[in-house]
């Protein structure tokens, strides 16, 4: 029987955002010529597609952390400034135009992905919106790159159906639709800075993360009243002037965050000793204090009711404090913040929202910045998710996994969802159940502040995996499951407040501050050099990380393969 080269077999990449584009590019460079990218959108970009962005949207990452090694990214006009949503959309469109011409099918909805009856390869139902034709397609390999920010999560008592039932007269929509609804919102809610409109009810934004803050800042800058309601605000870092690259673009922040294993003597000193704990605590307290001071946030301000910079991953890098940014506007009184609080339901008067303490807030409109659910549920039927092992599994909290890190003491309580469930996806890339098949992978399910670098290394990992390269991998699903259990136990220790199972397509792995260590683990899996920014035992934390370090990963992998 003739042995077929993996590169000759068909492969589908689902999604055309950051992860989908770089995955397709890497696979093509490795010779997977029978490759197609499928997206329901009309253009590339995913969450950065032109019809998803809105005025005032900026990345919360310093320049360079969304780019790929094969294409330069134009810098913002001002030092320390952030890229806009338009900048990101243009960059991703330029990348697709240069490297993926003719490879992307737009406007196609994929559903009911399942294994072929022969148990080899994949079948999926595809609906072409333009032709309005349905068909069933087959592919040998599959990479799911749909991420976790495309399927809105809305509390049932606050969603548009609940608003209609309560007779609420204003607009109600999820933050994902802000760009689409913006014109209607601005038309339906008058400015509040004129004498005739001083009684206009505010726009209520429910949620405290980046989307809630961005939207609130935009409508406030447009002269509308706005109130933010949330249990806690997202944490943030900020400064009054640009930080040097050896601080902001190095491994320094990663040094002060423990990883599942400690690679260097300096990390072991900081995270396993009494003195190290004191130093680490001081660093994070100082970072949080200086961030508050950058915006002159008073000590009694509700803006200080944030999740932890250290323990959580809902953190925004604000960079230089801007007078038209969320925190500055809130300090000046142009945005009102009510926290801790929960919006419960709409009142019966048709014009207000009820909070958990009984407070009733008049509202002209409600924006639900309440997060997202897994994008995988629209691609796979429930039984297939279970069969493949994409779903979280009941947590084994009795397992003996110990990390004697002093910096993990005094942790906040474990979130109930995190206590009940654990991820089943190895490295955030392959379901443990499917590890031996080498025909299914995921990219874009790792929480990382450096999405470009992380997704690009992951794309090489996936390509090596599909090629059948020699890698450091579990020998079978049972061994892979043992490792995912260990990692799940680690994530519960490191980020106890984060419920990873609520959106597994986004939180398959929580790298966040330790993204450089996570990337090193992936490189080591492929037998490639790690800690690429260089330095000696004392200087490595200050060496600037540059995406060019991984520009020749393909060539390195080719050389290792012989």
Coordinates of N, CA and C in Angstrom, one line a residue, residues 280-512:
X280 N 8.8 39.4 45.4 CA 7.7 39.3 44.4 C 6.5 40.1 44.8
X281 N 6.1 40.0 46.1 CA 4.9 40.7 46.6 C 5.2 42.3 46.4
X282 N 6.4 42.7 46.8 CA 6.7 44.1 46.7 C 6.6 44.6 45.2
X283 N 7.1 43.8 44.3 CA 7.0 44.2 42.9 C 5.6 44.4 42.4
X284 N 4.7 43.4 42.7 CA 3.3 43.5 42.2 C 2.6 44.6 42.9
X285 N 2.8 44.8 44.2 CA 2.1 45.9 44.9 C 2.6 47.2 44.4
X286 N 3.9 47.4 44.1 CA 4.4 48.6 43.5 C 3.8 48.9 42.1
X287 N 3.7 47.8 41.3 CA 3.2 48.0 40.0 C 1.7 48.4 40.0
X288 N 1.0 47.8 40.9 CA -0.4 48.2 41.0 C -0.6 49.7 41.6
X289 N 0.2 50.0 42.6 CA 0.2 51.4 43.1 C 0.6 52.4 42.1
X290 N 1.6 52.2 41.3 CA 2.1 53.1 40.3 C 1.0 53.3 39.2
X291 N 0.3 52.2 38.9 CA -0.7 52.3 37.9 C -1.9 53.1 38.4
X292 N -2.3 53.0 39.6 CA -3.3 53.9 40.1 C -2.9 55.3 40.1
X293 N -1.6 55.5 40.5 CA -1.1 56.9 40.6 C -1.0 57.5 39.2
X294 N -0.8 56.7 38.2 CA -0.7 57.3 36.8 C -2.0 58.0 36.4
X295 N -3.1 57.5 36.9 CA -4.4 58.2 36.6 C -4.9 59.0 37.8
X296 N -4.1 59.2 38.9 CA -4.5 59.9 40.0 C -5.8 59.4 40.6
X297 N -5.9 58.1 40.7 CA -7.2 57.4 41.2 C -7.2 57.5 42.8
X298 N -8.2 58.2 43.4 CA -8.2 58.3 44.8 C -8.3 56.9 45.5
X299 N -7.9 56.9 46.7 CA -7.8 55.6 47.5 C -9.2 55.0 47.7
X300 N -10.2 55.9 47.8 CA -11.6 55.4 48.1 C -12.4 55.2 46.8
X301 N -11.7 55.3 45.6 CA -12.5 55.2 44.4 C -12.9 53.8 44.1
X302 N -14.1 53.6 43.5 CA -14.5 52.2 43.1 C -13.6 51.7 42.0
X303 N -12.8 52.5 41.3 CA -11.9 52.1 40.3 C -10.8 51.2 40.9
X304 N -10.6 51.2 42.2 CA -9.6 50.3 42.8 C -10.2 48.9 43.2
X305 N -11.5 48.8 42.9 CA -12.1 47.4 43.1 C -11.9 46.6 41.9
X306 N -10.6 46.1 41.8 CA -10.3 45.3 40.6 C -9.9 43.9 40.9
X307 N -9.9 43.0 39.9 CA -9.3 41.7 40.1 C -7.8 41.9 40.4
X308 N -7.2 40.9 40.8 CA -5.8 40.9 41.1 C -4.9 40.9 39.9
X309 N -3.9 41.9 39.8 CA -2.9 41.8 38.8 C -2.2 40.5 38.7
X310 N -1.9 40.0 39.9 CA -1.1 38.8 40.0 C -1.8 37.5 39.8
X311 N -3.0 37.4 40.4 CA -3.7 36.1 40.4 C -4.7 36.0 39.2
X312 N -5.0 37.1 38.5 CA -6.1 37.0 37.5 C -5.4 37.2 36.1
X313 N -6.2 37.0 35.1 CA -5.8 37.3 33.7 C -6.6 38.3 33.0
X314 N -7.6 38.9 33.7 CA -8.4 40.0 33.1 C -7.6 41.3 33.4
X315 N -6.5 41.5 32.7 CA -5.6 42.6 32.9 C -5.4 43.4 31.6
X316 N -5.5 44.7 31.7 CA -5.2 45.5 30.5 C -4.0 46.3 30.7
X317 N -3.2 46.4 29.7 CA -2.0 47.2 29.7 C -2.4 48.6 29.0
X318 N -2.6 49.6 29.9 CA -3.1 50.9 29.4 C -2.0 51.7 28.8
X319 N -0.7 51.4 29.1 CA 0.4 52.2 28.6 C 0.4 53.5 29.3
X320 N 0.5 54.6 28.5 CA 0.6 55.9 29.0 C -0.9 56.4 29.3
X321 N -1.0 57.0 30.5 CA -2.3 57.4 30.9 C -2.8 58.5 29.9
X322 N -4.0 58.3 29.3 CA -4.6 59.2 28.4 C -5.8 60.0 29.0
X323 N -5.9 61.3 28.8 CA -7.0 62.0 29.4 C -8.4 61.6 28.8
X324 N -8.4 61.0 27.6 CA -9.7 60.6 27.1 C -9.9 59.1 27.3
X325 N -9.1 58.4 28.1 CA -9.2 57.0 28.4 C -10.2 56.8 29.5
X326 N -10.6 55.5 29.7 CA -11.6 55.2 30.7 C -11.3 55.7 32.1
X327 N -10.2 55.3 32.6 CA -9.9 55.7 34.0 C -9.8 57.2 34.2
X328 N -9.3 57.9 33.3 CA -9.2 59.4 33.4 C -10.6 59.9 33.4
X329 N -11.5 59.4 32.5 CA -12.8 59.9 32.4 C -13.6 59.6 33.7
X330 N -13.4 58.4 34.3 CA -14.1 58.0 35.5 C -13.6 58.9 36.7
X331 N -12.3 59.2 36.7 CA -11.8 60.0 37.8 C -12.4 61.4 37.7
X332 N -12.6 61.9 36.5 CA -13.1 63.3 36.3 C -14.7 63.3 36.4
X333 N -15.3 62.2 36.6 CA -16.8 62.2 36.8 C -17.6 62.0 35.6
X334 N -16.9 61.8 34.4 CA -17.7 61.7 33.2 C -18.2 60.3 33.0
X335 N -17.6 59.3 33.7 CA -18.2 58.0 33.8 C -18.4 57.6 35.2
X336 N -19.6 57.1 35.5 CA -19.9 56.7 36.9 C -19.7 55.2 37.0
X337 N -19.0 54.7 38.0 CA -18.7 53.3 38.2 C -19.4 52.8 39.5
X338 N -20.2 51.8 39.3 CA -20.9 51.2 40.5 C -20.3 49.8 40.7
X339 N -19.5 49.6 41.7 CA -18.9 48.3 41.9 C -18.5 48.2 43.4
X340 N -18.7 47.1 44.1 CA -19.2 45.8 43.6 C -20.8 45.8 43.5
X341 N -21.3 45.4 42.4 CA -22.7 45.3 42.1 C -23.0 44.4 41.0
X342 N -24.2 43.9 41.0 CA -24.7 43.0 39.9 C -26.0 43.6 39.4
X343 N -26.1 43.7 38.1 CA -27.4 44.0 37.5 C -28.2 42.8 37.4
X344 N -29.5 42.8 37.9 CA -30.3 41.6 38.1 C -31.3 41.4 37.0
X345 N -32.0 42.5 36.7 CA -33.1 42.4 35.7 C -33.6 43.8 35.3
X346 N -34.5 43.8 34.3 CA -35.1 45.1 34.0 C -36.3 45.3 34.9
X347 N -36.6 46.5 35.2 CA -37.8 46.8 36.0 C -39.0 46.8 35.2
X348 N -40.2 46.9 35.8 CA -41.4 46.8 35.1 C -41.8 48.2 34.5
X349 N -41.0 49.2 34.8 CA -41.4 50.5 34.3 C -41.0 50.8 32.9
X350 N -40.2 49.9 32.3 CA -39.9 50.0 30.9 C -38.7 51.0 30.7
X351 N -38.0 51.4 31.7 CA -37.0 52.4 31.5 C -35.8 52.3 32.5
X352 N -35.7 51.2 33.2 CA -34.7 51.1 34.2 C -34.2 49.7 34.4
X353 N -33.1 49.6 35.1 CA -32.4 48.3 35.5 C -32.3 48.2 37.0
X354 N -32.6 47.0 37.5 CA -32.5 46.7 38.9 C -31.2 46.1 39.3
X355 N -30.6 46.6 40.4 CA -29.3 46.0 40.9 C -29.6 45.0 42.0
X356 N -28.6 44.2 42.4 CA -28.8 43.2 43.4 C -29.1 43.8 44.8
X357 N -28.7 45.1 45.0 CA -29.0 45.7 46.3 C -30.3 46.5 46.3
X358 N -31.1 46.3 45.3 CA -32.4 46.9 45.2 C -32.4 48.3 44.5
X359 N -31.2 48.8 44.2 CA -31.1 50.1 43.6 C -31.6 50.0 42.1
X360 N -32.4 51.0 41.7 CA -32.9 51.1 40.4 C -32.3 52.2 39.6
X361 N -31.7 51.8 38.4 CA -31.0 52.8 37.6 C -31.8 53.1 36.3
X362 N -32.2 54.4 36.1 CA -32.8 54.7 34.8 C -31.7 54.5 33.7
X363 N -32.2 54.0 32.6 CA -31.3 53.7 31.5 C -32.0 54.0 30.2
X364 N -31.2 54.7 29.3 CA -31.6 54.9 27.9 C -31.3 53.8 27.0
X365 N -30.3 53.0 27.4 CA -29.8 51.8 26.6 C -29.0 51.0 27.5
X366 N -28.8 49.7 27.2 CA -28.0 48.8 28.0 C -27.1 48.0 27.1
X367 N -25.8 48.1 27.4 CA -24.8 47.3 26.6 C -24.2 46.2 27.5
X368 N -24.3 45.0 27.1 CA -23.9 43.8 27.9 C -22.5 43.4 27.5
X369 N -21.5 43.9 28.3 CA -20.1 43.5 28.1 C -19.8 42.3 29.0
X370 N -20.6 41.3 28.8 CA -20.6 40.2 29.8 C -19.9 38.9 29.3
X371 N -19.0 39.1 28.3 CA -18.1 38.0 28.0 C -18.7 37.1 26.9
X372 N -18.1 35.9 26.8 CA -18.4 35.0 25.6 C -18.4 33.6 26.1
X373 N -19.1 32.8 25.3 CA -19.1 31.3 25.5 C -18.2 30.7 24.4
X374 N -18.1 29.4 24.5 CA -17.2 28.7 23.5 C -17.7 28.7 22.1
X375 N -16.8 29.0 21.2 CA -17.2 29.0 19.8 C -17.3 27.6 19.2
X376 N -16.8 26.6 20.0 CA -16.8 25.3 19.5 C -18.2 24.7 19.4
X377 N -19.1 25.2 20.2 CA -20.5 24.5 20.3 C -21.2 24.8 18.9
X378 N -20.9 25.8 18.2 CA -21.5 26.0 16.9 C -20.9 25.1 15.8
X379 N -19.7 24.6 16.0 CA -19.0 23.8 15.0 C -19.2 22.3 15.2
X380 N -19.3 21.9 16.4 CA -19.5 20.4 16.8 C -20.7 20.2 17.5
X381 N -21.4 19.1 17.2 CA -22.5 18.7 18.1 C -21.9 18.2 19.4
X382 N -22.8 18.2 20.4 CA -22.4 17.9 21.8 C -21.7 16.6 21.9
X383 N -22.3 15.6 21.2 CA -21.7 14.2 21.3 C -20.3 14.2 20.7
X384 N -20.1 15.0 19.7 CA -18.8 15.0 19.0 C -17.8 15.7 19.9
X385 N -18.2 16.7 20.6 CA -17.3 17.4 21.5 C -16.9 16.5 22.6
X386 N -17.8 15.7 23.1 CA -17.5 14.7 24.1 C -16.6 13.6 23.6
X387 N -16.9 13.1 22.4 CA -16.1 12.1 21.8 C -14.6 12.5 21.5
X388 N -14.4 13.7 21.1 CA -13.1 14.2 20.8 C -12.3 14.7 22.0
X389 N -13.0 15.0 23.1 CA -12.4 15.4 24.3 C -12.1 16.9 24.3
X390 N -12.9 17.7 23.6 CA -12.8 19.1 23.6 C -13.5 19.7 24.8
X391 N -14.4 19.0 25.4 CA -15.1 19.5 26.5 C -14.3 19.4 27.8
X392 N -14.6 20.3 28.8 CA -13.9 20.1 30.1 C -14.4 18.9 30.7
X393 N -13.6 18.3 31.6 CA -14.1 17.1 32.3 C -14.1 17.4 33.8
X394 N -14.9 16.6 34.6 CA -15.0 16.8 36.0 C -13.6 16.8 36.7
X395 N -13.4 17.8 37.5 CA -12.0 17.9 38.1 C -11.8 16.8 39.1
X396 N -10.5 16.4 39.1 CA -10.1 15.5 40.1 C -9.3 16.2 41.2
X397 N -10.0 16.8 42.2 CA -9.4 17.6 43.2 C -8.6 16.9 44.2
X398 N -8.7 15.5 44.2 CA -8.0 14.7 45.2 C -6.6 14.3 44.7
X399 N -6.3 14.6 43.4 CA -5.0 14.3 42.9 C -3.8 15.0 43.6
X400 N -2.7 14.3 43.8 CA -1.6 14.8 44.5 C -0.6 15.5 43.5
X401 N -0.8 16.8 43.4 CA 0.1 17.7 42.7 C 0.6 18.8 43.5
X402 N 1.8 18.9 43.8 CA 2.3 19.9 44.7 C 3.4 20.8 44.1
X403 N 3.3 22.0 44.4 CA 4.3 23.0 44.0 C 4.6 23.8 45.3
X404 N 5.8 23.6 45.7 CA 6.2 24.2 47.0 C 6.8 25.6 46.7
X405 N 5.9 26.4 46.1 CA 6.2 27.8 45.8 C 5.7 28.7 46.9
X406 N 6.6 29.5 47.5 CA 6.2 30.5 48.5 C 5.2 31.5 47.9
X407 N 5.4 31.8 46.6 CA 4.6 32.9 46.0 C 3.2 32.4 45.6
X408 N 2.9 31.1 45.9 CA 1.5 30.7 45.7 C 0.7 30.6 47.0
X409 N 1.3 31.0 48.1 CA 0.6 31.0 49.4 C -0.3 32.3 49.4
X410 N -1.3 32.3 50.3 CA -2.2 33.4 50.4 C -3.0 33.6 49.2
X411 N -3.4 32.5 48.5 CA -4.2 32.6 47.2 C -5.6 32.9 47.5
X412 N -6.3 33.6 46.6 CA -7.7 33.8 46.8 C -8.5 32.5 46.7
X413 N -9.8 32.5 47.0 CA -10.6 31.3 46.9 C -10.7 30.8 45.5
X414 N -10.9 29.5 45.4 CA -11.0 28.8 44.0 C -12.4 29.1 43.5
X415 N -12.5 29.6 42.3 CA -13.8 29.8 41.7 C -14.6 28.5 41.6
X416 N -15.9 28.5 41.9 CA -16.7 27.2 41.9 C -16.6 26.5 40.6
X417 N -16.6 27.2 39.5 CA -16.5 26.5 38.2 C -15.1 25.9 38.0
X418 N -14.0 26.6 38.4 CA -12.7 26.0 38.4 C -12.6 24.8 39.3
X419 N -13.3 24.8 40.4 CA -13.2 23.7 41.3 C -13.9 22.5 40.7
X420 N -14.9 22.7 39.9 CA -15.7 21.6 39.4 C -15.2 21.0 38.1
X421 N -14.5 21.8 37.3 CA -14.1 21.4 35.9 C -12.7 21.6 35.6
X422 N -12.1 20.8 34.7 CA -10.7 21.0 34.2 C -10.7 20.8 32.7
X423 N -9.7 21.5 32.1 CA -9.5 21.4 30.7 C -9.0 20.1 30.3
X424 N -9.5 19.6 29.1 CA -9.0 18.3 28.6 C -8.1 18.5 27.4
X425 N -7.6 19.7 27.1 CA -6.8 20.0 25.9 C -5.4 20.1 26.3
X426 N -4.6 19.2 25.7 CA -3.1 19.1 26.0 C -2.4 20.4 25.4
X427 N -1.7 21.1 26.3 CA -1.0 22.3 25.9 C -1.9 23.4 25.3
X428 N -3.2 23.2 25.5 CA -4.1 24.1 24.8 C -4.2 24.0 23.3
X429 N -3.6 22.8 22.8 CA -3.5 22.7 21.4 C -4.1 21.4 20.8
X430 N -4.2 20.3 21.6 CA -4.7 19.1 21.1 C -5.5 18.4 22.2
X431 N -6.8 18.0 22.0 CA -7.5 17.2 23.0 C -6.7 16.0 23.4
X432 N -6.6 15.7 24.7 CA -5.9 14.6 25.2 C -6.4 13.3 24.5
X433 N -7.7 13.2 24.4 CA -8.3 11.9 23.8 C -7.8 11.7 22.4
X434 N -7.4 12.8 21.7 CA -7.1 12.6 20.2 C -5.6 12.8 20.0
X435 N -4.8 12.7 21.0 CA -3.3 13.0 20.9 C -2.6 12.1 19.9
X436 N -3.1 10.8 19.8 CA -2.4 9.9 19.0 C -2.7 9.9 17.5
X437 N -3.8 10.7 17.2 CA -4.3 10.7 15.8 C -3.5 11.6 14.9
X438 N -3.0 12.7 15.4 CA -2.3 13.7 14.7 C -3.1 14.3 13.5
X439 N -4.4 14.5 13.7 CA -5.2 15.0 12.6 C -6.1 16.1 13.1
X440 N -6.0 16.6 14.4 CA -6.8 17.6 14.9 C -6.0 18.5 15.9
X441 N -6.1 19.8 15.7 CA -5.4 20.7 16.6 C -6.2 22.0 16.8
X442 N -5.9 22.8 17.8 CA -6.5 24.0 18.1 C -5.4 25.1 18.2
X443 N -5.7 26.3 17.7 CA -4.8 27.4 17.9 C -5.6 28.6 18.3
X444 N -5.2 29.4 19.2 CA -5.9 30.6 19.6 C -6.7 30.4 20.9
X445 N -6.5 29.3 21.6 CA -7.2 29.0 22.9 C -6.3 29.2 24.1
X446 N -5.2 29.9 23.9 CA -4.2 30.2 25.0 C -4.3 31.7 25.3
X447 N -4.5 32.1 26.6 CA -4.5 33.5 27.0 C -3.1 34.0 27.1
X448 N -2.8 34.9 26.2 CA -1.4 35.4 26.2 C -1.4 36.9 25.8
X449 N -0.6 37.7 26.5 CA -0.6 39.1 26.1 C 0.2 39.4 24.8
X450 N 1.0 38.4 24.4 CA 1.8 38.5 23.2 C 1.2 37.5 22.2
X451 N 0.1 37.8 21.6 CA -0.7 36.9 20.7 C 0.1 36.5 19.5
X452 N 0.8 37.4 18.9 CA 1.5 37.1 17.7 C 2.6 36.0 17.9
X453 N 3.5 36.3 18.8 CA 4.6 35.3 19.1 C 4.0 34.0 19.6
X454 N 3.1 34.0 20.5 CA 2.5 32.7 21.0 C 1.8 31.9 19.9
X455 N 1.0 32.6 19.1 CA 0.2 31.9 18.0 C 1.2 31.4 17.0
X456 N 2.3 32.1 16.7 CA 3.2 31.7 15.6 C 4.0 30.4 16.1
X457 N 4.5 30.4 17.3 CA 5.2 29.2 17.8 C 4.2 28.0 17.8
X458 N 3.0 28.3 18.3 CA 2.0 27.2 18.3 C 1.7 26.7 16.9
X459 N 1.7 27.5 15.9 CA 1.5 27.1 14.5 C 2.6 26.1 14.1
X460 N 3.8 26.4 14.5 CA 4.9 25.5 14.2 C 4.8 24.1 14.9
X461 N 4.4 24.2 16.2 CA 4.1 23.0 17.0 C 3.1 22.1 16.2
X462 N 2.0 22.8 15.8 CA 0.9 22.1 15.1 C 1.4 21.4 13.8
X463 N 2.2 22.2 13.1 CA 2.7 21.7 11.8 C 3.6 20.5 12.0
X464 N 4.5 20.6 13.0 CA 5.4 19.4 13.3 C 4.6 18.2 13.7
X465 N 3.5 18.5 14.5 CA 2.6 17.4 15.0 C 2.0 16.7 13.8
X466 N 1.5 17.5 12.8 CA 0.8 16.9 11.6 C 1.8 16.2 10.8
X467 N 3.0 16.7 10.7 CA 4.1 16.1 9.8 C 4.6 14.7 10.4
X468 N 4.2 14.5 11.7 CA 4.7 13.3 12.3 C 6.2 13.4 12.8
X469 N 6.6 14.6 13.0 CA 8.0 14.9 13.5 C 8.2 14.2 14.9
X470 N 9.4 13.9 15.2 CA 9.8 13.5 16.5 C 9.6 14.7 17.5
X471 N 8.8 14.5 18.4 CA 8.5 15.6 19.4 C 8.4 15.0 20.8
X472 N 8.5 15.8 21.8 CA 8.2 15.4 23.2 C 6.7 15.5 23.4
X473 N 6.1 14.3 23.2 CA 4.6 14.1 23.3 C 4.3 13.0 24.2
X474 N 3.1 13.0 24.8 CA 2.6 11.8 25.5 C 2.5 10.6 24.5
X475 N 2.8 9.4 25.0 CA 2.8 8.3 24.1 C 1.4 7.8 23.7
X476 N 0.4 8.2 24.5 CA -1.0 7.8 24.3 C -2.0 8.7 25.0
X477 N -3.3 8.6 24.7 CA -4.3 9.5 25.3 C -4.2 9.4 26.9
X478 N -4.0 8.2 27.4 CA -4.0 8.1 28.9 C -2.9 9.0 29.5
X479 N -1.7 8.9 28.9 CA -0.6 9.7 29.4 C -0.9 11.2 29.2
X480 N -1.5 11.5 28.0 CA -1.8 12.9 27.8 C -2.8 13.4 28.8
X481 N -3.8 12.6 29.2 CA -4.8 13.0 30.1 C -4.2 13.2 31.5
X482 N -3.2 12.4 31.9 CA -2.5 12.6 33.2 C -1.8 14.0 33.2
X483 N -1.2 14.3 32.0 CA -0.5 15.6 32.0 C -1.5 16.8 32.0
X484 N -2.6 16.6 31.3 CA -3.6 17.7 31.3 C -4.2 17.9 32.7
X485 N -4.3 16.8 33.5 CA -4.8 16.9 34.9 C -3.8 17.6 35.7
X486 N -2.5 17.4 35.5 CA -1.5 18.1 36.2 C -1.5 19.6 35.9
X487 N -1.6 19.9 34.7 CA -1.7 21.3 34.2 C -2.9 22.0 34.8
X488 N -4.0 21.2 34.8 CA -5.3 21.8 35.3 C -5.1 22.1 36.8
X489 N -4.5 21.2 37.5 CA -4.2 21.4 38.9 C -3.3 22.7 39.1
X490 N -2.3 22.8 38.2 CA -1.5 24.0 38.3 C -2.2 25.3 38.1
X491 N -3.1 25.3 37.1 CA -3.8 26.5 36.8 C -4.8 26.9 37.9
X492 N -5.3 25.9 38.6 CA -6.1 26.2 39.8 C -5.3 26.8 40.9
X493 N -4.1 26.5 41.0 CA -3.2 27.1 42.0 C -2.7 28.5 41.6
X494 N -2.4 28.6 40.3 CA -1.8 29.8 39.8 C -2.9 30.9 39.6
X495 N -4.1 30.5 39.0 CA -5.1 31.5 38.7 C -6.4 31.0 39.2
X496 N -6.6 30.9 40.5 CA -7.8 30.2 41.1 C -9.1 30.9 40.9
X497 N -9.0 32.2 40.5 CA -10.3 33.0 40.3 C -10.8 32.8 38.9
X498 N -10.0 32.2 38.0 CA -10.4 32.1 36.6 C -11.1 30.8 36.2
X499 N -12.4 30.9 35.8 CA -13.1 29.7 35.5 C -12.9 29.3 34.0
X500 N -11.8 28.5 33.8 CA -11.4 28.1 32.5 C -12.5 27.4 31.7
X501 N -13.3 26.6 32.4 CA -14.3 25.8 31.7 C -15.5 26.6 31.1
X502 N -15.7 27.8 31.5 CA -16.8 28.6 31.0 C -16.6 28.9 29.5
X503 N -15.4 29.0 29.0 CA -15.1 29.3 27.6 C -13.8 28.6 27.2
X504 N -13.9 27.2 27.0 CA -12.7 26.5 26.7 C -12.0 26.8 25.4
X505 N -12.8 27.4 24.4 CA -12.2 27.8 23.2 C -11.3 29.0 23.3
X506 N -11.4 29.7 24.5 CA -10.5 30.9 24.8 C -9.5 30.5 25.8
X507 N -9.8 29.7 26.8 CA -9.0 29.5 28.0 C -8.5 28.1 28.0
X508 N -8.1 27.5 26.9 CA -7.5 26.1 26.9 C -6.2 26.1 27.7
X509 N -5.5 27.2 27.7 CA -4.3 27.3 28.6 C -4.2 28.8 29.0
X510 N -3.8 29.0 30.3 CA -3.6 30.4 30.8 C -2.1 30.7 30.9
X511 N -1.6 31.2 29.9 CA -0.1 31.5 30.0 C 0.1 32.9 30.6
X512 N -0.6 33.9 30.1 CA -0.6 35.3 30.5 C 0.8 35.7 30.9

